[in-house]
Short mmCIF file of C-alpha atoms in Angstrom, two decimals:
data_model
loop_
_atom_site.label_atom_id
_atom_site.label_comp_id
_atom_site.label_asym_id
_atom_site.label_seq_id
_atom_site.Cartn_x
_atom_site.Cartn_y
_atom_site.Cartn_z
CA MET A 84 7.03 28.11 23.23
CA LYS A 85 9.58 26.59 22.81
CA ASP A 86 12.10 26.62 18.86
CA TYR A 87 11.23 23.76 17.37
CA PRO A 88 8.69 24.15 15.27
CA ILE A 89 6.93 20.44 14.52
CA VAL A 90 4.77 19.58 11.52
CA LEU A 91 2.27 16.40 11.71
CA ILE A 92 0.77 15.38 8.57
CA GLY A 93 -2.76 12.78 9.14
CA LEU A 94 -3.45 11.03 5.62
CA TYR A 95 -6.70 10.47 4.02
CA ASN A 96 -8.20 11.14 7.73
CA SER A 97 -9.54 14.87 8.44
CA LYS A 98 -10.39 13.93 11.51
CA ALA A 99 -7.26 11.83 12.61
CA LEU A 100 -7.55 10.90 16.05
CA GLY A 101 -4.37 9.61 16.78
CA VAL A 102 -2.44 12.67 14.85
CA ARG A 103 -4.85 15.12 17.14
CA ALA A 104 -4.01 13.23 20.59
CA LEU A 105 0.66 13.63 19.27
CA SER A 106 -0.61 17.05 18.56
CA SER A 107 -1.63 17.68 22.15
CA VAL A 108 1.20 16.05 24.25
CA LEU A 109 3.05 17.76 22.34
CA LYS A 110 1.38 21.36 22.87
CA ALA A 111 1.37 21.04 26.13
CA LYS A 112 4.94 20.58 26.77
CA GLY A 113 5.47 23.76 24.74
CA TYR A 114 6.39 22.53 21.38
CA PRO A 115 4.81 24.47 18.34
CA VAL A 116 2.26 22.23 16.37
CA SER A 117 0.80 22.45 13.23
CA ILE A 118 -1.78 19.55 11.50
CA ILE A 119 -1.72 19.10 7.85
CA PHE A 120 -5.18 16.85 7.26
CA PHE A 121 -3.91 15.46 3.45
CA LYS A 122 -7.22 14.17 0.89
CA ASP A 123 -10.57 13.02 1.77
CA PHE A 124 -10.80 9.50 2.24
CA ASN A 125 -14.80 8.60 -0.39
CA SER A 126 -13.83 4.85 -0.34
CA LEU A 127 -16.89 5.44 -3.34
CA ASN A 128 -14.38 7.88 -5.83
CA ALA A 129 -10.37 6.45 -4.16
CA ARG A 130 -8.55 8.87 -5.79
CA SER A 131 -4.18 8.97 -5.56
CA PRO A 132 -2.73 12.68 -4.82
CA SER A 133 -2.97 14.84 -6.97
CA GLU A 134 0.31 16.87 -8.65
CA GLU A 135 -1.52 20.19 -7.01
CA GLU A 136 -1.96 18.54 -3.92
CA TYR A 137 1.75 17.31 -3.71
CA ARG A 138 2.80 20.90 -4.30
CA LEU A 139 0.26 22.34 -2.30
CA LEU A 140 1.56 19.89 0.76
CA VAL A 141 5.27 21.17 -0.27
CA ASP A 142 4.19 24.68 -0.40
CA LYS A 143 3.24 24.79 2.64
CA LEU A 144 5.81 23.26 4.91
CA MET A 145 8.45 24.99 2.74
CA GLU A 146 5.76 28.17 4.45
CA LEU A 147 6.24 26.41 8.02
CA ASN A 148 9.68 25.42 8.02
CA PRO A 149 9.46 22.31 9.89
CA ARG A 150 12.60 20.84 12.33
CA MET A 151 10.26 17.42 12.41
CA ILE A 152 7.22 16.35 9.93
CA GLY A 153 5.67 13.27 11.50
CA LEU A 154 3.48 11.34 9.22
CA SER A 155 0.46 9.18 10.29
CA VAL A 156 0.40 5.91 8.13
CA MET A 157 -2.15 4.06 9.46
CA SER A 158 -4.05 1.56 6.71
CA THR A 159 -1.95 0.24 3.49
CA PHE A 160 -5.31 1.59 1.06
CA TYR A 161 -2.19 4.19 0.77
CA LEU A 162 0.60 2.88 1.96
CA SER A 163 1.75 3.63 -2.18
CA ALA A 164 1.25 7.38 -1.56
CA ALA A 165 2.78 8.08 1.99
CA HIS A 166 6.02 6.18 -0.32
CA GLU A 167 6.32 8.63 -2.62
CA MET A 168 5.06 11.62 -0.41
CA SER A 169 7.63 10.76 1.61
CA ARG A 170 9.86 11.02 -0.95
CA ARG A 171 9.10 14.17 -2.45
CA ILE A 172 9.77 15.69 1.54
CA LYS A 173 12.45 13.83 2.02
CA ALA A 174 14.08 16.04 -1.11
CA ALA A 175 12.22 19.23 -0.25
CA PHE A 176 13.56 18.93 3.48
CA PRO A 177 16.82 16.79 4.05
CA ALA A 178 17.14 19.24 7.21
CA ALA A 179 14.54 18.20 9.12
CA SER A 180 13.44 14.84 10.55
CA LEU A 181 10.74 11.95 8.54
CA VAL A 182 9.07 10.36 11.52
CA TRP A 183 6.52 7.57 10.45
CA GLY A 184 3.44 6.29 13.23
CA GLY A 185 0.68 4.73 12.74
CA VAL A 186 -0.17 0.43 12.43
CA TYR A 187 1.57 -0.41 9.91
CA PRO A 188 5.75 1.48 10.60
CA THR A 189 4.41 -0.28 14.03
CA MET A 190 4.08 -3.89 12.10
CA PHE A 191 6.88 -3.26 10.27
CA PRO A 192 9.39 -1.24 11.20
CA LYS A 193 12.21 -1.73 9.14
CA GLU A 194 10.50 -1.34 5.92
CA SER A 195 9.47 1.69 6.72
CA LEU A 196 12.67 3.23 7.73
CA ASP A 197 13.58 3.02 3.64
CA HIS A 198 11.07 5.92 3.04
CA CYS A 199 11.76 7.85 6.42
CA ASP A 200 15.00 8.82 9.48
CA TYR A 201 12.52 7.59 12.04
CA VAL A 202 9.54 5.29 12.95
CA MET A 203 7.52 5.46 16.36
CA ARG A 204 5.59 1.83 17.00
CA GLY A 205 2.60 1.75 18.85
CA GLU A 206 1.06 4.22 21.10
CA CYS A 207 3.25 7.30 21.35
CA ASP A 208 1.88 9.52 23.91
CA GLU A 209 4.75 9.81 26.28
CA ALA A 210 7.64 9.02 23.44
CA ILE A 211 6.53 11.49 20.88
CA ILE A 212 8.20 13.63 23.95
CA ASP A 213 11.41 11.87 24.85
CA LEU A 214 12.17 11.88 20.76
CA VAL A 215 11.54 15.73 20.30
CA GLU A 216 13.35 16.20 23.47
CA ALA A 217 16.68 13.94 22.04
CA LEU A 218 15.80 16.24 18.68
CA SER A 219 15.44 19.44 19.61
CA ALA A 220 18.46 18.32 22.93
CA ALA A 221 20.94 17.43 19.16
CA THR A 222 19.98 20.21 17.68
CA ASP A 223 20.59 23.41 20.05
CA VAL A 224 23.94 21.70 20.19
CA GLY A 225 24.94 20.52 17.22
CA GLU A 226 25.55 17.47 17.73
CA PRO A 227 24.08 13.47 16.95
CA PRO A 228 20.90 13.07 18.97
CA ASN A 229 20.93 10.64 22.01
CA LEU A 230 18.45 8.17 21.06
CA THR A 231 19.41 5.39 23.08
CA GLN A 232 16.83 5.95 26.04
CA VAL A 233 13.73 6.49 23.86
CA PRO A 234 10.75 4.82 23.77
CA ASN A 235 8.86 2.50 20.97
CA LEU A 236 11.54 4.14 18.57
CA THR A 237 12.88 2.12 15.89
CA TYR A 238 16.16 4.25 14.08
CA ARG A 239 19.39 2.87 12.02
CA CYS A 240 22.63 3.13 13.22
CA GLY A 241 25.24 3.01 10.78
CA ASP A 242 24.00 -0.57 8.60
CA THR A 243 22.11 -2.26 12.33
CA VAL A 244 18.63 -0.98 13.05
CA ILE A 245 17.70 -0.98 16.41
CA ASP A 246 13.97 -1.31 17.80
CA ASN A 247 14.20 0.92 20.98
CA PRO A 248 11.69 -1.24 23.81
CA LEU A 249 8.01 -0.18 23.98
CA ASN A 250 6.24 1.61 26.96
CA HIS A 251 3.98 -0.17 29.02
CA LEU A 252 0.51 0.37 27.93
CA ARG A 253 -0.62 3.40 29.02
CA ALA A 254 -3.25 2.10 31.79
CA GLN A 255 -5.48 5.09 33.08
CA LEU A 256 -6.54 7.23 29.74
CA ASP A 257 -7.91 10.16 31.91
CA GLU A 258 -4.89 11.82 32.11
CA LEU A 259 -4.11 12.10 28.82
CA PRO A 260 -5.55 14.99 27.19
CA PHE A 261 -8.20 15.99 24.90
CA PRO A 262 -6.95 15.80 20.70
CA ASP A 263 -6.63 19.22 19.41
CA MET A 264 -9.45 21.08 17.88
CA GLY A 265 -9.67 24.24 16.37
CA SER A 266 -6.23 26.17 17.19
CA GLY A 267 -4.86 28.13 14.52
CA ALA A 268 -2.13 26.10 12.61
CA MET A 269 -4.28 23.66 11.33
CA TYR A 270 -4.91 22.83 7.17
CA HIS A 271 -6.85 20.73 4.94
CA ILE A 272 -5.68 19.69 1.08
CA SER A 273 -8.16 17.93 -0.82
CA ASP A 274 -10.02 18.52 -4.24
CA GLY A 275 -6.52 20.32 -5.09
CA LYS A 276 -6.89 22.82 -2.81
CA LEU A 277 -5.73 24.45 0.35
CA THR A 278 -8.31 25.98 3.15
CA CYS A 279 -6.37 27.10 6.42
CA CYS A 280 -9.06 25.55 8.49
CA ASP A 281 -9.91 22.33 11.36
CA PRO A 282 -12.39 19.80 9.14
CA GLN A 283 -13.32 18.84 12.67
CA VAL A 284 -15.04 22.32 13.88
CA ALA A 285 -17.02 22.52 10.22
CA SER A 286 -18.05 19.31 10.54
CA VAL A 287 -22.31 17.79 11.63
CA SER A 288 -20.31 15.23 14.00
CA TYR A 289 -17.49 14.55 16.05
CA GLU A 290 -15.93 11.45 16.73
CA MET A 291 -13.63 10.19 19.62
CA SER A 292 -13.11 6.74 21.20
CA ALA A 293 -13.94 6.38 25.03
CA SER A 294 -11.49 3.20 25.23
CA ARG A 295 -8.52 2.48 24.64
CA GLY A 296 -7.97 -1.68 21.98
CA CYS A 297 -9.67 -4.98 21.35
CA PRO A 298 -10.47 -7.58 23.15
CA PHE A 299 -11.39 -10.07 20.09
CA VAL A 300 -8.56 -11.71 17.83
CA CYS A 301 -10.23 -11.92 13.91
CA SER A 302 -7.34 -12.85 11.62
CA TYR A 303 -7.69 -9.80 9.40
CA CYS A 304 -7.31 -6.95 11.99
CA SER A 305 -4.43 -5.40 13.18
CA SER A 306 -4.89 -5.31 16.47
CA LEU A 307 -4.35 -9.42 16.85
CA ASN A 308 -0.74 -8.78 16.32
CA LEU A 309 -0.99 -5.72 18.78
CA LYS A 310 -2.41 -7.77 21.17
CA ARG A 311 0.87 -9.25 20.61
CA ILE A 312 3.27 -7.04 20.39
CA TYR A 313 2.65 -5.51 23.25
CA LYS A 314 1.83 -8.65 25.74
CA GLY A 315 3.07 -8.42 29.11
CA LYS A 316 2.81 -4.24 28.78
CA GLY A 317 -0.42 -4.08 30.75
CA PRO A 318 -4.11 -4.69 29.76
CA PHE A 319 -4.64 -4.35 26.31
CA VAL A 320 -8.26 -3.02 26.43
CA ARG A 321 -8.42 0.14 28.56
CA GLN A 322 -11.59 2.22 29.17
CA ARG A 323 -12.05 6.33 29.55
CA SER A 324 -14.26 7.10 32.60
CA VAL A 325 -18.16 8.31 32.13
CA ASP A 326 -16.81 12.17 33.04
CA SER A 327 -13.62 12.37 31.18
CA THR A 328 -15.65 11.43 28.10
CA LEU A 329 -18.99 13.26 29.07
CA ALA A 330 -15.58 16.41 29.55
CA GLU A 331 -14.46 15.99 26.12
CA LEU A 332 -17.78 16.19 24.41
CA ARG A 333 -19.02 18.80 26.27
CA TRP A 334 -15.70 20.68 25.25
CA ALA A 335 -15.86 19.92 21.45
CA LYS A 336 -19.82 21.20 21.68
CA GLY A 337 -18.32 24.50 22.34
CA LEU A 338 -15.88 24.37 19.23
CA VAL A 339 -18.23 22.67 16.67
CA LYS A 340 -21.19 24.45 16.96
CA ASN A 341 -23.05 22.19 14.17
CA MET A 342 -22.49 19.09 16.02
CA ARG A 343 -25.17 16.84 15.33
CA MET A 344 -23.99 13.30 15.81
CA VAL A 345 -21.42 11.48 17.45
CA TRP A 346 -19.32 8.65 16.29
CA PHE A 347 -18.09 6.91 19.34
CA TRP A 348 -15.00 4.96 17.10
CA ASP A 349 -14.12 2.10 20.17
CA GLU A 350 -12.80 -1.43 18.98
CA ILE A 351 -16.20 -2.46 20.33
CA PHE A 352 -18.17 -0.03 22.59
CA ALA A 353 -18.79 -0.65 26.42
CA ASP A 354 -20.96 -3.18 27.94
CA ASP A 355 -19.87 -2.88 30.96
CA GLU A 356 -23.29 -2.42 32.44
CA SER A 357 -22.35 -0.05 35.82
CA TRP A 358 -20.97 1.82 33.50
CA VAL A 359 -23.23 2.00 30.18
CA ARG A 360 -25.85 2.33 33.12
CA GLU A 361 -23.42 6.08 34.50
CA PHE A 362 -23.21 7.22 31.09
CA VAL A 363 -27.00 7.00 30.02
CA GLY A 364 -28.26 8.42 32.62
CA ARG A 365 -25.43 11.89 31.83
CA TYR A 366 -25.40 11.89 28.34
CA LYS A 367 -28.91 12.12 27.13
CA GLN A 368 -29.36 15.45 30.18
CA GLU A 369 -25.21 16.58 29.46
CA ILE A 370 -24.65 16.13 25.71
CA GLY A 371 -28.44 14.90 24.37
CA LEU A 372 -26.68 14.16 20.59
CA PRO A 373 -28.27 10.80 19.08
CA PHE A 374 -24.84 9.22 18.09
CA ASN A 375 -23.33 5.44 16.67
CA ILE A 376 -21.37 3.29 17.95
CA TRP A 377 -19.57 -0.84 16.45
CA GLY A 378 -20.93 -4.07 18.27
CA HIS A 379 -19.83 -6.91 18.34
CA PRO A 380 -22.61 -10.33 17.97
CA HIS A 381 -20.92 -11.63 22.16
CA LYS A 382 -21.33 -7.55 23.18
CA ILE A 383 -25.19 -7.14 22.30
CA LYS A 384 -27.62 -7.60 25.00
CA PRO A 385 -30.32 -6.92 25.48
CA LYS A 386 -30.28 -4.57 28.47
CA ILE A 387 -27.44 -2.60 27.75
CA MET A 388 -28.19 -2.39 23.62
CA ALA A 389 -31.99 -0.67 25.96
CA MET A 390 -30.21 1.51 27.74
CA LEU A 391 -28.63 2.58 25.28
CA VAL A 392 -31.11 3.82 22.87
CA GLU A 393 -33.23 5.24 25.62
CA ALA A 394 -29.54 7.55 25.67
CA GLY A 395 -29.95 8.47 21.91
CA LEU A 396 -28.13 5.70 20.18
CA HIS A 397 -28.92 5.85 16.62
CA GLN A 398 -26.93 3.58 14.47
CA VAL A 399 -24.66 0.21 15.27
CA VAL A 400 -22.13 -1.26 13.07
CA VAL A 401 -22.05 -4.96 13.94
CA GLY A 402 -19.71 -7.70 11.98
CA ILE A 403 -21.20 -10.19 11.23
CA GLN A 404 -18.49 -10.80 7.75
CA HIS A 405 -19.36 -14.21 6.87
CA GLY A 406 -22.52 -16.13 6.50
CA SER A 407 -20.54 -19.41 6.90
CA PRO A 408 -19.39 -20.99 10.39
CA ARG A 409 -16.67 -22.58 8.39
CA ILE A 410 -15.16 -19.02 7.39
CA ARG A 411 -16.09 -17.23 10.26
CA LYS A 412 -14.68 -19.95 12.50
CA GLU A 413 -11.64 -21.52 10.53
CA ILE A 414 -10.28 -18.34 8.67
CA TYR A 415 -11.50 -15.36 10.27
CA PHE A 416 -10.92 -16.63 14.13
CA ARG A 417 -15.27 -15.56 14.91
CA PRO A 418 -16.18 -18.32 16.47
CA GLU A 419 -20.06 -16.96 16.63
CA THR A 420 -22.99 -19.82 15.89
CA ASP A 421 -25.81 -18.98 12.82
CA GLU A 422 -28.06 -19.03 16.14
CA GLU A 423 -26.07 -16.54 17.67
CA LEU A 424 -26.41 -13.92 14.87
CA ILE A 425 -29.83 -14.62 14.86
CA GLU A 426 -30.81 -13.20 18.26
CA MET A 427 -28.29 -10.50 17.90
CA SER A 428 -30.65 -9.61 15.23
CA ARG A 429 -33.72 -9.66 17.71
CA ILE A 430 -32.34 -8.32 20.31
CA LEU A 431 -31.45 -4.97 18.34
CA ALA A 432 -34.68 -5.92 16.61
CA GLU A 433 -36.95 -5.58 19.26
CA ALA A 434 -34.81 -2.65 21.54
CA LYS A 435 -35.14 -0.65 18.21
CA VAL A 436 -32.30 0.91 17.53
CA PRO A 437 -32.40 3.01 14.52
CA GLU A 438 -29.96 2.00 12.31
CA VAL A 439 -28.88 -1.80 13.16
CA ILE A 440 -25.53 -2.03 9.59
CA TYR A 441 -24.38 -5.91 8.98
CA ASP A 442 -20.80 -5.79 8.13
CA LEU A 443 -20.00 -8.88 5.72
CA ILE A 444 -16.67 -9.28 4.09
CA LEU A 445 -16.70 -11.47 0.80
CA ASP A 446 -14.87 -11.66 -2.48
CA SER A 447 -12.29 -13.54 -0.42
CA PRO A 448 -10.00 -16.82 -2.21
CA PHE A 449 -11.27 -18.71 0.18
CA GLU A 450 -15.05 -18.77 -0.28
CA THR A 451 -16.87 -21.21 -2.37
CA VAL A 452 -20.15 -20.46 -3.69
CA GLU A 453 -21.71 -22.14 -0.88
CA ASP A 454 -19.73 -20.17 1.55
CA LEU A 455 -22.01 -17.40 -0.76
CA GLU A 456 -24.95 -19.51 -0.70
CA LYS A 457 -24.86 -19.40 2.88
CA THR A 458 -24.14 -16.85 3.83
CA TYR A 459 -27.61 -15.66 1.22
CA HIS A 460 -29.44 -17.71 3.86
CA LEU A 461 -28.07 -16.52 6.84
CA CYS A 462 -29.03 -13.40 5.90
CA MET A 463 -32.23 -13.46 4.88
CA LYS A 464 -33.39 -15.64 8.75
CA LEU A 465 -32.06 -12.04 10.47
CA HIS A 466 -34.61 -9.58 11.82
CA LYS A 467 -35.32 -6.74 10.03
CA PRO A 468 -35.38 -3.78 9.64
CA PHE A 469 -31.12 -4.44 9.00
CA THR A 470 -28.45 -2.88 6.58
CA LEU A 471 -25.50 -4.42 4.60
CA ASN A 472 -21.75 -3.06 4.24
CA LEU A 473 -20.24 -5.58 1.31
CA HIS A 474 -16.38 -4.99 1.68
CA GLY A 475 -14.24 -7.73 -0.15
CA LEU A 476 -11.33 -9.01 1.80
CA SER A 477 -8.14 -6.65 2.53
CA PHE A 478 -4.91 -8.92 3.82
CA LEU A 479 -2.95 -6.70 5.85
CA PRO A 480 0.02 -7.12 6.10
CA GLY A 481 1.16 -8.40 9.14
CA THR A 482 -2.33 -10.16 10.16
CA ASP A 483 -2.99 -14.16 10.27
CA ILE A 484 -5.12 -14.23 7.33
CA GLU A 485 -1.71 -13.54 4.50
CA LYS A 486 -0.35 -16.96 6.11
CA LEU A 487 -3.71 -19.13 5.46
CA ALA A 488 -3.63 -17.13 2.20
CA VAL A 489 -0.42 -18.47 1.65
CA ASP A 490 -0.31 -22.33 3.32
CA LYS A 491 -3.64 -22.85 1.84
CA GLY A 492 -1.99 -22.55 -1.93
CA LEU A 493 -4.67 -19.54 -2.62
CA LEU A 494 -1.83 -16.48 -3.04
CA THR A 495 2.29 -15.90 -2.29
CA TRP A 496 4.01 -13.59 -0.27
CA GLU A 497 5.27 -12.30 -4.09
CA GLU A 498 1.65 -11.52 -4.59
CA LEU A 499 0.71 -10.61 -1.26
CA LYS A 500 2.92 -7.33 -1.39
CA GLN A 501 1.99 -6.38 -5.32
CA GLN A 502 -1.51 -6.19 -4.09
CA GLN A 503 -1.01 -4.62 -1.19
CA SER A 504 1.42 -1.60 -3.22
CA ARG A 505 -0.92 -0.19 -5.57
CA PRO A 506 -2.85 2.58 -5.94
CA ILE A 507 -5.84 3.05 -3.90
CA GLU A 508 -7.23 3.42 -7.22
CA GLU A 509 -6.85 -0.30 -7.99
CA MET A 510 -7.29 -1.27 -4.66
CA TYR A 511 -11.07 -0.97 -3.75
CA HIS A 512 -12.04 -1.46 -7.86
CA SER A 513 -10.98 -4.49 -6.55
CA PHE A 514 -13.12 -5.20 -4.32
CA SER A 515 -15.79 -4.66 -6.83
CA TRP A 516 -17.77 -7.25 -5.64
CA TRP A 517 -20.92 -6.41 -8.08
CA THR A 518 -18.89 -7.67 -10.85
CA HIS A 519 -20.62 -10.96 -13.45
CA THR A 520 -19.42 -12.55 -15.64
CA GLY A 521 -17.66 -15.37 -17.17
CA SER A 522 -17.28 -19.23 -15.81
CA LYS A 523 -20.07 -20.41 -14.93
CA GLU A 524 -18.77 -20.34 -11.43
CA ASP A 525 -18.43 -16.26 -11.84
CA ARG A 526 -22.15 -15.90 -12.29
CA GLU A 527 -22.93 -18.60 -9.38
CA ARG A 528 -21.27 -15.85 -7.86
CA ALA A 529 -22.89 -13.43 -8.84
CA TYR A 530 -26.50 -14.52 -8.43
CA TRP A 531 -25.45 -16.20 -4.63
CA LYS A 532 -24.04 -11.69 -4.14
CA ASN A 533 -27.24 -10.20 -5.73
CA MET A 534 -28.98 -12.42 -3.51
CA ILE A 535 -27.16 -11.59 -0.35
CA HIS A 536 -26.99 -7.57 -1.34
CA LEU A 537 -31.03 -7.59 -1.24
CA THR A 538 -31.86 -9.35 1.55
CA GLN A 539 -31.80 -5.76 3.18
CA PHE A 540 -34.39 -5.01 1.93
CA GLY A 541 -38.11 -5.83 3.29
CA TRP A 542 -40.03 -4.80 -0.32
CA ALA A 543 -37.06 -7.08 -2.08
CA SER A 544 -36.71 -9.25 -0.16
CA ALA A 545 -39.85 -10.70 -0.57
CA LEU A 546 -39.45 -11.47 -3.53
CA LEU A 547 -35.95 -13.03 -3.57
CA PRO A 548 -38.12 -16.66 -3.32
CA LEU A 549 -38.79 -15.69 -7.17
CA PHE A 550 -35.10 -15.87 -8.21
CA GLU A 551 -33.98 -18.80 -6.74
CA ALA A 552 -35.05 -20.40 -10.05
CA GLY A 553 -32.11 -21.84 -11.58
CA ILE A 554 -32.98 -19.17 -14.52
CA PHE A 555 -31.42 -15.99 -12.08
CA ARG A 556 -28.61 -18.59 -11.35
CA GLN A 557 -27.67 -18.85 -15.18
CA LYS A 558 -27.82 -15.16 -16.02
CA PRO A 559 -27.74 -12.81 -13.28
CA GLU A 560 -27.99 -10.54 -15.00
CA MET A 561 -31.16 -10.81 -15.46
CA MET A 562 -31.46 -9.39 -11.80
CA ASN A 563 -29.80 -6.40 -12.44
CA PRO A 564 -33.69 -4.34 -12.39
CA LEU A 565 -34.33 -5.49 -9.40
CA ARG A 566 -30.90 -4.82 -7.99
CA THR A 567 -30.97 -1.11 -9.38
CA THR A 568 -33.66 0.17 -7.69
CA ALA A 569 -32.83 -1.36 -4.61
CA ASN A 570 -29.54 0.86 -5.30
CA GLY A 571 -31.22 3.89 -6.03
CA TRP A 572 -33.39 3.02 -3.22
CA ASN A 573 -30.60 2.84 -1.33
CA LEU A 574 -28.75 6.18 -1.78
CA MET A 575 -31.72 8.83 -1.73
CA ARG A 576 -32.18 6.87 1.72
CA ARG A 577 -28.57 7.65 2.43
CA ALA A 578 -28.82 11.20 1.55
CA ALA A 579 -32.01 11.45 3.25
CA ARG A 580 -30.48 10.28 6.34
CA LYS A 581 -27.96 13.22 5.61
CA ALA A 582 -29.83 15.95 4.60
CA ARG A 583 -32.05 15.05 8.85
CA LEU A 584 -28.87 14.74 10.13
CA LYS A 585 -26.90 18.19 8.54
CA LEU A 586 -30.85 19.99 9.86
CA GLY A 587 -30.74 18.78 13.10
CA LEU A 588 -33.91 15.62 12.67
CA THR A 589 -32.16 12.76 13.33
#
């Protein structure tokens, strides 16, 4: 074991697949690595870290005495927490190297350097080894590190910021070790307490990816910009073999004793018929657990879905994002037509996928009342059963939708930056699409959002034509009893589903 202790921190993510992947490659090279999973994510009750949680973090770091601390910064939802955590770490450990990695530092390495010593951009399965070896070698001889040959690295040399070239994307994902899980040096800090454990091992679900990269170019997503950064660096979308995918799951089943579900976190699950055929032919026999995937309207095919359901597909989440063709095409860069979306819903209904979830992004400054009305009418045409995930639009830094908002005069760059630097509580509270008071337009928006929300309930949607009368548009609060009943039904349904999952009945 090499004498260069490292601590990696996953922020608001107890599964933290990227952090686990880096830990595995570092351990394979003989470096001692500890992982701290800091704060669980809860979209219904998002909270900034407490003073006690920060104290627990610093105390544990004092005990571990790392030479390098890596922080995964994947999302701007908790950017303010990343800033505050980094400030405290630098104050308590001035001699340790603080490294940021993740999507945000990849997009904004120079800005990230204001809060850390080094930034690792993009996929760093190999580059992280080069960085650690350069830092540890410099420590051994008491000289500044030679960083010129460390790929993916951004660092300061005097007043100059240097971006080293990116490695090519790794084509053969099967060569990578499985994510680190169940090792002794893992700690979980949340709800004001620290536990020496790996939260994944105690979970009832296992999360993994069978691929990397997304083939689509949605304006609100960082994937488009990552694809641009990696232009000329190899295929952006890469698929693991079925052998590798199932080998990881067999290994995970040996560690996660209460595993009842598999979550594939691929951007879009494979739709290659030969890959899927081999996968389903073996998954049911070798793994035999229900699994969830992410899909895309253009990737939903009858034969593929029928095979996946037979193998144990339990849930598919598909982004529709809006019912207005104008919003989808011009704003979100989603060219699907209403007819294609309706046909997709028919395929999923006929395949009898147990749970179909459609994502919709509402509360956008781009949308009009008419756009919301179109969303309602599209939802009424979608084949049931389905559940809706209703989101507010989040302007992720560096995404194309930021420029669209500025060019259309909807927001300024200063306003966008202010939005993105708010505490996590304020961000999530601002996505409260259900609020309804104020101007006539506000009430009309509230009315259509209520109507959209209710389309997912078969019994409620049958009543919706009655609510198309003008009085409900003027007084959407009259719909509150129906909405409250529907929400209660939804909460009970989710609680029952979680109970069945824990009991292995799903």
